[in-house]
Amino acid sequence: MEQLLRIAPLFQGLTQNDLLPIANASRKVFCAAGQQLFIEGDPAIQFFLVLKGSVRLYRLTHDGKEKVIEIIRTGETFAESVALLDRPYPVCASAIETLEMIAIPAEVIKAQVKQNTGLALKMLASLSMRVHRFVNDIHALSMSTAQQKVAGYFLAFLSEDMGEQCIQLPSTKALVAARLGLQPETFSRVLGRMKDQGVIREENAQVIVLAPEKLRQLRDE
Amino acid sequence: MEQLLRIAPLFQGLTQNDLLPIANASRKVFCAAGQQLFIEGDPAIQFFLVLKGSVRLYRLTHDGKEKVIEIIRTGETFAESVALLDRPYPVCASAIETLEMIAIPAEVIKAQVKQNTGLALKMLASLSMRVHRFVNDIHALSMSTAQQKVAGYFLAFLSEDMGEQCIQLPSTKALVAARLGLQPETFSRVLGRMKDQGVIREENAQVIVLAPEKLRQLRDE
DNA sequence: GGAAGGACTTGACGGCGGTCAAGGCAAGCA
DNA sequence: TGCTTGCCTTGACCGCCGTCAAGTCCTTCC
């Protein structure tokens, strides 16, 4: 269990002694694809580390549609921030694919943070990173055109490198579209236009970026 | 100086001993309206507590327009999250009105967090709150219509109460519009429509919500 | 008082993207 | 092979919002 916990940046560099009480209190969780983990408003009694699969964090709008806030992938943690406050979950969560996770009780992490400065610093760093990512997201969301959003999204996956690069989309296109605040139809049209312009190519569920430079140009309008 | 620091939730409940090294290293800063505090990419050597006035955090899009990420008001802190990571500021900041702040060196807060569990917990709570607010923002930004955005924005200022309530807009309407990802014209039109419907009234730069219930209805479409 | 400038409002128009609908395409199954 | 189901694509249409422009109100300053 300790070895599994160390997958998360949160727990890397902690001593075995530090990790032991957390490992003892945690348990493995398995979920079928599509299964609900919790809904908005549920008491936040635990947080999660994803070992395998991916999770959709979303909110329901008042007219019943869902807005994807974040997609959590293998190796990432989620809901750490709520585990520290005595507040209910601010989002719903459900499994995109078959899921393997570790559930860590909020009480244990709260107690450990109080004793263990190292862990507290790790958590601060992790939350700070999340704040940064949200700042990026808010910026991206308020960028005007659909093309810019998509270009920005793809660019976030690329290395600095200039050559052809391959992107594995997390789950379905419709979900990525939702993540970007777009309709599936619009997303499809944007991809089509990019293909016409020779910026990308598609090959068995992967997007191949032929010209990162052009992509950057599209984002910058 | 210690008394001033205690304005922020971050420093409430700390002992005088805890606060002293922070107070000694910090200094007061005054700014004229419109002045730049830092720009995106600057090294984050300090963070700020606003004593008086308000601050605009924004990003420049590639075509030169600016997108407001957050408006910081009296009594709030900003850039705490970056002070902990060794990363540059992810946004630009400039004074909206004449400004009075305390600048706190990143080094000092980093050192204190390592020694002082209480402060670490406060910072964790503060960051968690910020994450929550961003989740709300992302949700609000992706809500479709301008009317829903404005209604949601106003509702965030109201108490549970049902009666008439008064909202003091932070700075100008144009800035609030930018915050919501709207043009000033659109914002003005939405306000006009709400006035026609008897949902709000305006009175010397204040918005008076006549019918919170109707506002909620508008947000929920 | 009069000019100047800024904040806000109002109107007209056009484009982007959401919505609805139909069709293509692959996988699974009898 | 034919049917079904789910995911994606493509087309047509329309409404919202951004843009441009003009006009109003208020403050400031000479």
Short mmCIF file of C-alpha atoms (C1' of nucleotides) in Angstrom, two decimals:
data_model
loop_
_atom_site.label_atom_id
_atom_site.label_comp_id
_atom_site.label_asym_id
_atom_site.label_seq_id
_atom_site.Cartn_x
_atom_site.Cartn_y
_atom_site.Cartn_z
CA MET A 1 0.00 0.00 0.00
CA GLU A 2 2.81 2.40 0.82
CA GLN A 3 4.38 1.74 -2.57
CA LEU A 4 1.10 2.53 -4.25
CA LEU A 5 0.71 5.78 -2.31
CA ARG A 6 4.12 6.90 -3.47
CA ILE A 7 2.78 7.14 -7.02
CA ALA A 8 1.28 10.51 -6.04
CA PRO A 9 3.63 13.51 -5.89
CA LEU A 10 1.85 14.28 -2.64
CA PHE A 11 3.48 11.35 -0.89
CA GLN A 12 6.83 11.21 -2.60
CA GLY A 13 9.79 11.89 -0.36
CA LEU A 14 7.97 11.01 2.85
CA THR A 15 9.53 8.52 5.23
CA GLN A 16 7.98 5.14 5.81
CA ASN A 17 7.03 6.18 9.33
CA ASP A 18 5.15 9.18 8.02
CA LEU A 19 3.31 7.12 5.48
CA LEU A 20 2.39 4.19 7.68
CA PRO A 21 -0.64 5.62 9.50
CA ILE A 22 -2.03 6.85 6.19
CA ALA A 23 -1.44 3.52 4.49
CA ASN A 24 -3.11 1.67 7.33
CA ALA A 25 -6.24 3.78 7.23
CA SER A 26 -6.62 3.73 3.44
CA ARG A 27 -8.27 1.12 1.33
CA LYS A 28 -8.44 0.13 -2.28
CA VAL A 29 -11.60 0.88 -4.23
CA PHE A 30 -12.79 -0.56 -7.53
CA CYS A 31 -15.47 0.96 -9.73
CA ALA A 32 -17.26 0.04 -12.91
CA ALA A 33 -17.25 2.52 -15.81
CA GLY A 34 -19.94 5.14 -15.37
CA GLN A 35 -20.41 4.55 -11.66
CA GLN A 36 -21.01 7.54 -9.38
CA LEU A 37 -18.38 8.10 -6.68
CA PHE A 38 -20.07 10.98 -4.94
CA ILE A 39 -22.35 13.86 -5.78
CA GLU A 40 -22.18 17.54 -5.04
CA GLY A 41 -23.13 18.18 -1.44
CA ASP A 42 -22.06 14.81 -0.06
CA PRO A 43 -19.95 15.10 3.12
CA ALA A 44 -16.26 14.93 2.17
CA ILE A 45 -15.06 12.09 4.35
CA GLN A 46 -12.27 10.92 2.05
CA PHE A 47 -10.16 11.83 -0.93
CA PHE A 48 -8.76 9.71 -3.73
CA LEU A 49 -5.64 8.67 -5.60
CA VAL A 50 -6.32 7.17 -9.03
CA LEU A 51 -4.26 4.04 -9.75
CA LYS A 52 -5.90 3.11 -13.01
CA GLY A 53 -8.60 4.64 -15.19
CA SER A 54 -9.92 8.17 -15.15
CA VAL A 55 -12.53 10.21 -13.33
CA ARG A 56 -14.87 12.96 -14.43
CA LEU A 57 -15.49 15.82 -12.00
CA TYR A 58 -18.56 17.78 -13.00
CA ARG A 59 -21.42 19.91 -11.87
CA LEU A 60 -25.05 19.81 -12.79
CA THR A 61 -26.47 23.06 -14.07
CA HIS A 62 -29.92 23.98 -12.90
CA ASP A 63 -31.50 22.76 -16.11
CA GLY A 64 -29.94 19.34 -15.70
CA LYS A 65 -26.97 19.55 -18.05
CA GLU A 66 -23.57 18.68 -16.75
CA LYS A 67 -20.46 20.82 -16.98
CA VAL A 68 -17.13 19.03 -16.72
CA ILE A 69 -14.77 20.83 -14.36
CA GLU A 70 -11.82 18.50 -14.49
CA ILE A 71 -10.72 15.15 -15.85
CA ILE A 72 -8.52 13.22 -13.41
CA ARG A 73 -6.12 10.70 -14.90
CA THR A 74 -4.01 7.83 -13.63
CA GLY A 75 -1.56 8.88 -10.92
CA GLU A 76 -3.41 12.02 -9.93
CA THR A 77 -5.23 12.78 -6.71
CA PHE A 78 -8.50 14.62 -6.34
CA ALA A 79 -10.67 16.12 -3.62
CA GLU A 80 -7.62 16.73 -1.39
CA SER A 81 -8.66 20.32 -0.95
CA VAL A 82 -12.06 19.43 0.45
CA ALA A 83 -10.65 16.83 2.76
CA LEU A 84 -9.03 19.63 4.73
CA LEU A 85 -12.07 21.84 5.10
CA ASP A 86 -15.17 20.69 6.87
CA ARG A 87 -17.21 21.20 3.75
CA PRO A 88 -19.14 18.97 1.41
CA TYR A 89 -17.82 18.10 -2.05
CA PRO A 90 -18.35 21.03 -4.44
CA VAL A 91 -18.65 18.75 -7.50
CA CYS A 92 -19.95 15.37 -8.59
CA ALA A 93 -17.56 12.59 -9.55
CA SER A 94 -18.04 9.52 -11.68
CA ALA A 95 -15.82 6.90 -13.29
CA ILE A 96 -15.11 7.33 -17.01
CA GLU A 97 -13.49 3.93 -17.37
CA THR A 98 -13.14 0.98 -15.04
CA LEU A 99 -11.43 2.42 -12.04
CA GLU A 100 -8.90 1.43 -9.41
CA MET A 101 -8.26 3.92 -6.63
CA ILE A 102 -7.07 4.37 -3.10
CA ALA A 103 -9.51 6.09 -0.76
CA ILE A 104 -7.86 8.04 2.04
CA PRO A 105 -9.97 9.18 5.01
CA ALA A 106 -10.06 12.93 5.52
CA GLU A 107 -9.58 12.54 9.27
CA VAL A 108 -6.28 10.75 8.87
CA ILE A 109 -4.86 13.28 6.45
CA LYS A 110 -5.97 16.15 8.68
CA ALA A 111 -4.28 14.57 11.69
CA GLN A 112 -1.07 13.87 9.77
CA VAL A 113 -0.86 17.35 8.33
CA LYS A 114 -0.96 18.75 11.85
CA GLN A 115 1.99 16.65 12.94
CA ASN A 116 4.04 16.43 9.82
CA THR A 117 5.42 19.62 8.33
CA GLY A 118 6.77 17.79 5.28
CA LEU A 119 3.34 16.53 4.35
CA ALA A 120 1.82 19.96 4.96
CA LEU A 121 4.32 21.48 2.54
CA LYS A 122 3.58 18.83 -0.06
CA MET A 123 -0.11 19.53 0.24
CA LEU A 124 0.48 23.26 -0.06
CA ALA A 125 2.53 22.72 -3.20
CA SER A 126 -0.11 20.42 -4.65
CA LEU A 127 -2.90 22.91 -4.00
CA SER A 128 -0.84 25.75 -5.38
CA MET A 129 -0.36 23.81 -8.58
CA ARG A 130 -4.08 23.25 -8.77
CA VAL A 131 -4.73 26.95 -8.34
CA HIS A 132 -2.30 27.59 -11.19
CA ARG A 133 -4.07 25.14 -13.42
CA PHE A 134 -7.41 26.75 -12.66
CA VAL A 135 -6.01 30.14 -13.54
CA ASN A 136 -5.00 28.67 -16.89
CA ASP A 137 -8.42 27.10 -17.32
CA ILE A 138 -10.28 30.29 -16.59
CA HIS A 139 -8.10 32.08 -19.07
CA ALA A 140 -8.67 29.40 -21.68
CA LEU A 141 -12.42 29.31 -21.09
CA SER A 142 -12.78 33.00 -21.66
CA MET A 143 -10.77 32.92 -24.85
CA SER A 144 -13.27 33.72 -27.50
CA THR A 145 -13.33 31.22 -30.33
CA ALA A 146 -13.74 27.46 -30.29
CA GLN A 147 -10.64 27.10 -32.44
CA GLN A 148 -8.53 28.93 -29.88
CA LYS A 149 -9.82 26.75 -27.08
CA VAL A 150 -9.05 23.55 -28.92
CA ALA A 151 -5.61 24.75 -30.03
CA GLY A 152 -4.81 25.77 -26.45
CA TYR A 153 -5.99 22.42 -25.15
CA PHE A 154 -3.78 20.49 -27.56
CA LEU A 155 -0.79 22.71 -26.93
CA ALA A 156 -1.00 21.91 -23.23
CA PHE A 157 -0.20 18.28 -24.12
CA LEU A 158 2.81 19.04 -26.29
CA SER A 159 6.45 19.31 -25.35
CA GLU A 160 8.48 22.28 -26.48
CA ASP A 161 9.57 20.22 -29.42
CA MET A 162 8.68 21.32 -32.94
CA GLY A 163 8.29 18.01 -34.75
CA GLU A 164 5.21 15.78 -35.18
CA GLN A 165 3.71 14.78 -31.87
CA CYS A 166 1.04 12.38 -30.81
CA ILE A 167 -1.81 13.08 -28.37
CA GLN A 168 -3.95 10.42 -26.75
CA LEU A 169 -7.31 11.99 -25.98
CA PRO A 170 -8.65 11.14 -22.52
CA SER A 171 -11.85 9.17 -23.20
CA THR A 172 -14.32 10.30 -25.85
CA LYS A 173 -14.35 13.41 -27.99
CA ALA A 174 -17.69 14.44 -26.59
CA LEU A 175 -16.16 14.56 -23.11
CA VAL A 176 -13.21 16.62 -24.23
CA ALA A 177 -15.67 18.98 -25.91
CA ALA A 178 -17.59 19.31 -22.64
CA ARG A 179 -14.33 20.00 -20.83
CA LEU A 180 -13.72 22.88 -23.22
CA GLY A 181 -17.24 24.20 -22.88
CA LEU A 182 -18.10 23.23 -26.45
CA GLN A 183 -20.73 21.11 -28.09
CA PRO A 184 -19.55 17.86 -29.71
CA GLU A 185 -20.64 19.20 -33.10
CA THR A 186 -18.53 22.32 -32.74
CA PHE A 187 -15.52 20.33 -31.59
CA SER A 188 -15.89 18.06 -34.59
CA ARG A 189 -16.07 21.02 -36.96
CA VAL A 190 -12.95 22.59 -35.49
CA LEU A 191 -11.05 19.31 -35.85
CA GLY A 192 -12.26 19.08 -39.43
CA ARG A 193 -10.99 22.55 -40.24
CA MET A 194 -7.63 21.81 -38.62
CA LYS A 195 -7.32 18.68 -40.71
CA ASP A 196 -8.12 20.65 -43.87
CA GLN A 197 -5.36 23.09 -43.02
CA GLY A 198 -2.86 20.29 -42.50
CA VAL A 199 -2.31 21.15 -38.84
CA ILE A 200 -3.35 17.78 -37.44
CA ARG A 201 -4.16 14.25 -38.56
CA GLU A 202 -6.25 11.57 -36.87
CA GLU A 203 -5.31 7.93 -36.55
CA ASN A 204 -7.13 5.36 -34.44
CA ALA A 205 -8.35 7.62 -31.66
CA GLN A 206 -5.12 9.58 -31.55
CA VAL A 207 -4.54 13.11 -32.68
CA ILE A 208 -1.24 13.66 -34.45
CA VAL A 209 -0.06 17.22 -34.48
CA LEU A 210 1.75 17.81 -37.76
CA ALA A 211 2.61 21.45 -37.22
CA PRO A 212 2.81 22.68 -33.61
CA GLU A 213 3.82 26.05 -34.96
CA LYS A 214 0.62 26.48 -36.91
CA LEU A 215 -1.34 25.34 -33.88
CA ARG A 216 0.24 28.08 -31.80
CA GLN A 217 -0.65 30.52 -34.54
CA LEU A 218 -4.30 29.43 -34.46
CA ARG A 219 -4.44 29.86 -30.69
CA ASP A 220 -2.98 33.33 -30.96
CA GLU A 221 -5.47 34.09 -33.69
CA MET B 1 2.04 46.01 11.83
CA GLU B 2 0.90 42.85 13.63
CA GLN B 3 -2.53 44.35 14.12
CA LEU B 4 -2.73 45.08 10.41
CA LEU B 5 -1.72 41.55 9.50
CA ARG B 6 -4.50 40.16 11.65
CA ILE B 7 -7.02 41.61 9.21
CA ALA B 8 -6.38 38.62 6.96
CA PRO B 9 -8.03 35.29 7.91
CA LEU B 10 -4.62 33.80 7.15
CA PHE B 11 -3.10 35.35 10.25
CA GLN B 12 -6.02 35.30 12.63
CA GLY B 13 -5.55 33.13 15.65
CA LEU B 14 -1.77 33.11 15.48
CA THR B 15 0.24 34.04 18.55
CA GLN B 16 2.25 37.22 18.69
CA ASN B 17 5.44 35.18 18.62
CA ASP B 18 4.40 33.46 15.43
CA LEU B 19 3.51 36.72 13.78
CA LEU B 20 6.54 38.71 14.82
CA PRO B 21 9.09 37.49 12.26
CA ILE B 22 6.53 37.99 9.50
CA ALA B 23 5.65 41.47 10.71
CA ASN B 24 9.31 42.44 10.92
CA ALA B 25 10.07 41.38 7.37
CA SER B 26 6.98 42.93 5.82
CA ARG B 27 6.56 46.50 4.70
CA LYS B 28 3.76 48.80 3.72
CA VAL B 29 3.29 49.64 0.07
CA PHE B 30 1.32 52.49 -1.50
CA CYS B 31 0.22 52.62 -5.11
CA ALA B 32 -1.50 55.10 -7.35
CA ALA B 33 -4.62 54.03 -9.25
CA GLY B 34 -3.73 52.18 -12.42
CA GLN B 35 -0.19 51.38 -11.38
CA GLN B 36 1.27 47.99 -12.29
CA LEU B 37 2.31 45.82 -9.34
CA PHE B 38 3.85 43.00 -11.32
CA ILE B 39 3.39 41.32 -14.66
CA GLU B 40 3.01 37.72 -15.67
CA GLY B 41 6.37 35.99 -15.57
CA ASP B 42 7.95 38.19 -12.90
CA PRO B 43 9.69 36.20 -10.17
CA ALA B 44 7.31 35.82 -7.20
CA ILE B 45 9.37 37.21 -4.36
CA GLN B 46 6.47 38.46 -2.26
CA PHE B 47 2.75 38.26 -1.76
CA PHE B 48 0.24 40.88 -0.64
CA LEU B 49 -2.47 41.77 1.83
CA VAL B 50 -4.75 44.59 0.68
CA LEU B 51 -5.49 47.14 3.42
CA LYS B 52 -7.35 49.63 1.28
CA GLY B 53 -8.41 49.78 -2.35
CA SER B 54 -8.69 46.93 -4.81
CA VAL B 55 -6.51 45.05 -7.23
CA ARG B 56 -7.13 43.60 -10.67
CA LEU B 57 -5.47 40.27 -11.50
CA TYR B 58 -5.51 39.67 -15.23
CA ARG B 59 -3.82 38.04 -18.16
CA LEU B 60 -3.01 39.38 -21.55
CA THR B 61 -4.32 37.35 -24.46
CA HIS B 62 -2.06 36.95 -27.44
CA ASP B 63 -3.86 39.65 -29.36
CA GLY B 64 -3.29 42.15 -26.57
CA LYS B 65 -6.65 42.15 -24.81
CA GLU B 66 -6.78 41.56 -21.12
CA LYS B 67 -8.87 38.98 -19.33
CA VAL B 68 -9.65 39.65 -15.67
CA ILE B 69 -9.09 36.54 -13.57
CA GLU B 70 -9.90 37.93 -10.15
CA ILE B 71 -10.71 41.17 -8.36
CA ILE B 72 -9.08 41.41 -4.93
CA ARG B 73 -10.78 43.66 -2.39
CA THR B 74 -9.89 45.20 0.94
CA GLY B 75 -8.89 42.63 3.55
CA GLU B 76 -8.03 39.90 1.07
CA THR B 77 -4.63 38.42 0.27
CA PHE B 78 -3.35 37.45 -3.16
CA ALA B 79 -0.43 35.61 -4.72
CA GLU B 80 0.00 33.46 -1.57
CA SER B 81 -0.07 30.35 -3.69
CA VAL B 82 2.86 31.45 -5.84
CA ALA B 83 4.88 32.54 -2.84
CA LEU B 84 5.16 28.89 -1.87
CA LEU B 85 6.24 27.51 -5.21
CA ASP B 86 9.42 28.64 -6.89
CA ARG B 87 7.51 29.87 -9.86
CA PRO B 88 6.88 33.22 -11.47
CA TYR B 89 3.54 35.00 -11.12
CA PRO B 90 0.98 33.44 -13.48
CA VAL B 91 -0.94 36.71 -13.89
CA CYS B 92 -0.47 40.46 -14.08
CA ALA B 93 -1.64 42.72 -11.25
CA SER B 94 -2.49 46.39 -11.23
CA ALA B 95 -4.20 48.79 -8.83
CA ILE B 96 -7.81 49.66 -9.60
CA GLU B 97 -7.99 52.44 -7.03
CA THR B 98 -5.38 54.08 -4.85
CA LEU B 99 -3.91 51.23 -2.92
CA GLU B 100 -2.53 50.48 0.50
CA MET B 101 -1.02 47.05 1.02
CA ILE B 102 1.39 44.99 3.04
CA ALA B 103 4.05 43.16 1.03
CA ILE B 104 5.22 39.94 2.66
CA PRO B 105 8.43 38.31 1.37
CA ALA B 106 7.99 34.81 0.02
CA GLU B 107 11.11 33.59 1.82
CA VAL B 108 9.75 34.53 5.23
CA ILE B 109 6.41 32.85 4.73
CA LYS B 110 8.11 29.73 3.41
CA ALA B 111 10.34 29.57 6.46
CA GLN B 112 7.46 30.15 8.87
CA VAL B 113 5.24 27.54 7.27
CA LYS B 114 7.97 24.97 7.81
CA GLN B 115 8.15 25.70 11.53
CA ASN B 116 4.60 26.58 12.34
CA THR B 117 1.92 23.97 11.84
CA GLY B 118 -0.84 26.43 12.69
CA LEU B 119 0.17 28.75 9.88
CA ALA B 120 0.51 25.83 7.47
CA LEU B 121 -3.06 24.79 8.25
CA LYS B 122 -4.31 28.34 7.76
CA MET B 123 -2.62 28.51 4.41
CA LEU B 124 -4.04 25.14 3.41
CA ALA B 125 -7.52 26.32 4.35
CA SER B 126 -7.03 29.55 2.47
CA LEU B 127 -5.87 27.80 -0.68
CA SER B 128 -8.66 25.27 -0.44
CA MET B 129 -11.14 28.11 -0.33
CA ARG B 130 -9.56 29.61 -3.39
CA VAL B 131 -9.81 26.30 -5.24
CA HIS B 132 -13.48 26.21 -4.31
CA ARG B 133 -14.01 29.69 -5.64
CA PHE B 134 -12.32 28.82 -8.88
CA VAL B 135 -14.52 25.78 -9.27
CA ASN B 136 -17.48 28.10 -8.91
CA ASP B 137 -15.98 30.52 -11.40
CA ILE B 138 -15.33 27.87 -14.01
CA HIS B 139 -18.87 26.69 -13.60
CA ALA B 140 -20.22 30.22 -13.91
CA LEU B 141 -18.05 31.03 -16.92
CA SER B 142 -19.31 28.07 -18.84
CA MET B 143 -22.92 28.91 -18.14
CA SER B 144 -24.29 29.91 -21.46
CA THR B 145 -26.09 33.25 -21.39
CA ALA B 146 -24.96 36.65 -20.21
CA GLN B 147 -28.06 36.96 -18.06
CA GLN B 148 -27.20 33.76 -16.19
CA LYS B 149 -23.66 34.95 -15.56
CA VAL B 150 -24.80 38.27 -14.16
CA ALA B 151 -27.52 36.69 -12.03
CA GLY B 152 -25.00 34.20 -10.67
CA TYR B 153 -22.54 36.96 -9.92
CA PHE B 154 -25.10 38.98 -7.98
CA LEU B 155 -26.37 35.96 -6.09
CA ALA B 156 -22.85 35.30 -4.84
CA PHE B 157 -23.08 38.60 -2.96
CA LEU B 158 -26.45 37.94 -1.32
CA SER B 159 -27.24 36.35 1.99
CA GLU B 160 -29.84 33.61 2.23
CA ASP B 161 -32.35 36.27 3.11
CA MET B 162 -35.30 36.91 0.82
CA GLY B 163 -35.87 40.64 1.25
CA GLU B 164 -34.37 43.59 -0.61
CA GLN B 165 -30.60 43.61 -0.53
CA CYS B 166 -27.95 46.05 -1.55
CA ILE B 167 -24.80 45.28 -3.55
CA GLN B 168 -21.81 47.58 -3.82
CA LEU B 169 -20.12 46.85 -7.14
CA PRO B 170 -16.34 46.64 -6.90
CA SER B 171 -15.08 49.52 -9.05
CA THR B 172 -16.61 50.23 -12.46
CA LYS B 173 -19.24 48.31 -14.39
CA ALA B 174 -16.85 47.79 -17.26
CA LEU B 175 -14.50 45.91 -14.96
CA VAL B 176 -17.23 43.72 -13.56
CA ALA B 177 -18.23 42.96 -17.14
CA ALA B 178 -14.67 41.92 -17.94
CA ARG B 179 -14.63 39.73 -14.85
CA LEU B 180 -17.69 37.93 -16.19
CA GLY B 181 -16.23 37.62 -19.67
CA LEU B 182 -18.74 40.09 -21.11
CA GLN B 183 -18.53 43.33 -23.01
CA PRO B 184 -19.64 46.49 -21.17
CA GLU B 185 -22.46 46.93 -23.67
CA THR B 186 -23.81 43.46 -23.03
CA PHE B 187 -23.58 43.94 -19.27
CA SER B 188 -25.46 47.19 -19.57
CA ARG B 189 -28.18 45.55 -21.66
CA VAL B 190 -28.62 42.73 -19.15
CA LEU B 191 -28.93 45.23 -16.29
CA GLY B 192 -31.47 47.15 -18.33
CA ARG B 193 -33.58 44.07 -18.89
CA MET B 194 -33.42 43.16 -15.21
CA LYS B 195 -34.60 46.63 -14.30
CA ASP B 196 -37.51 46.35 -16.75
CA GLN B 197 -38.55 43.10 -15.10
CA GLY B 198 -38.43 44.67 -11.66
CA VAL B 199 -35.71 42.35 -10.41
CA ILE B 200 -33.21 45.06 -9.52
CA ARG B 201 -32.96 48.81 -9.12
CA GLU B 202 -29.95 51.11 -9.34
CA GLU B 203 -29.15 53.91 -6.95
CA ASN B 204 -25.91 55.89 -6.84
CA ALA B 205 -23.54 53.17 -7.98
CA GLN B 206 -25.29 50.51 -5.94
CA VAL B 207 -27.40 47.66 -7.20
CA ILE B 208 -30.48 46.95 -5.11
CA VAL B 209 -31.88 43.49 -5.56
CA LEU B 210 -35.65 43.73 -5.22
CA ALA B 211 -36.45 40.09 -5.79
CA PRO B 212 -33.70 37.56 -5.01
CA GLU B 213 -36.14 34.82 -5.90
CA LYS B 214 -36.58 36.08 -9.45
CA LEU B 215 -32.83 36.46 -9.76
CA ARG B 216 -32.39 32.81 -8.88
CA GLN B 217 -35.00 31.98 -11.47
CA LEU B 218 -33.11 33.93 -14.15
CA ARG B 219 -29.89 32.12 -13.29
CA ASP B 220 -31.60 28.76 -13.53
CA GLU B 221 -33.00 29.78 -16.90
"C1'" DG C 1 -20.47 79.08 -17.79
"C1'" DG C 2 -18.48 76.20 -21.25
"C1'" DA C 3 -15.40 72.75 -22.93
"C1'" DA C 4 -13.50 68.19 -22.42
"C1'" DG C 5 -13.35 63.68 -21.14
"C1'" DG C 6 -14.93 59.39 -19.11
"C1'" DA C 7 -18.55 56.10 -17.88
"C1'" DC C 8 -22.54 54.34 -19.35
"C1'" DT C 9 -26.48 53.51 -22.56
"C1'" DT C 10 -28.81 52.45 -26.83
"C1'" DG C 11 -29.21 51.03 -31.62
"C1'" DA C 12 -27.92 48.35 -35.91
"C1'" DC C 13 -25.62 44.64 -37.86
"C1'" DG C 14 -22.96 40.42 -38.61
"C1'" DG C 15 -20.68 36.14 -37.19
"C1'" DC C 16 -19.90 32.36 -34.20
"C1'" DG C 17 -21.56 28.63 -32.11
"C1'" DG C 18 -25.71 26.14 -30.17
"C1'" DT C 19 -29.59 23.35 -31.59
"C1'" DC C 20 -32.06 20.16 -34.36
"C1'" DA C 21 -32.00 16.71 -37.67
"C1'" DA C 22 -30.13 13.39 -40.75
"C1'" DG C 23 -26.59 10.46 -42.17
"C1'" DG C 24 -22.09 7.74 -41.91
"C1'" DC C 25 -19.47 4.26 -39.70
"C1'" DA C 26 -17.75 0.67 -36.72
"C1'" DA C 27 -18.60 -2.89 -33.22
"C1'" DG C 28 -21.53 -6.40 -31.30
"C1'" DC C 29 -24.94 -9.88 -31.95
"C1'" DA C 30 -28.45 -13.16 -33.63
"C1'" DT D 1 -26.24 -10.72 -43.61
"C1'" DG D 2 -29.17 -7.52 -41.39
"C1'" DC D 3 -30.29 -5.13 -37.14
"C1'" DT D 4 -29.10 -2.30 -33.28
"C1'" DT D 5 -26.43 0.86 -30.63
"C1'" DG D 6 -23.19 4.43 -29.80
"C1'" DC D 7 -19.98 7.82 -31.50
"C1'" DC D 8 -18.98 10.97 -34.69
"C1'" DT D 9 -19.80 14.04 -38.73
"C1'" DT D 10 -22.24 17.23 -41.71
"C1'" DG D 11 -25.78 20.50 -42.97
"C1'" DA D 12 -29.32 24.16 -42.14
"C1'" DC D 13 -31.06 27.56 -39.28
"C1'" DC D 14 -31.38 30.94 -35.60
"C1'" DG D 15 -30.31 33.62 -31.48
"C1'" DC D 16 -26.99 35.67 -28.57
"C1'" DC D 17 -23.31 38.47 -28.06
"C1'" DG D 18 -19.40 41.23 -29.92
"C1'" DT D 19 -18.40 45.19 -32.68
"C1'" DC D 20 -19.01 49.77 -34.34
"C1'" DA D 21 -21.16 54.06 -33.84
"C1'" DA D 22 -23.79 57.66 -31.91
"C1'" DG D 23 -25.82 59.72 -28.07
"C1'" DT D 24 -26.57 60.91 -22.90
"C1'" DC D 25 -25.16 62.03 -18.39
"C1'" DC D 26 -21.90 63.48 -15.08
"C1'" DT D 27 -17.58 65.15 -13.38
"C1'" DT D 28 -13.59 67.99 -13.86
"C1'" DC D 29 -11.10 71.79 -15.08
"C1'" DC D 30 -10.22 76.19 -17.03
#
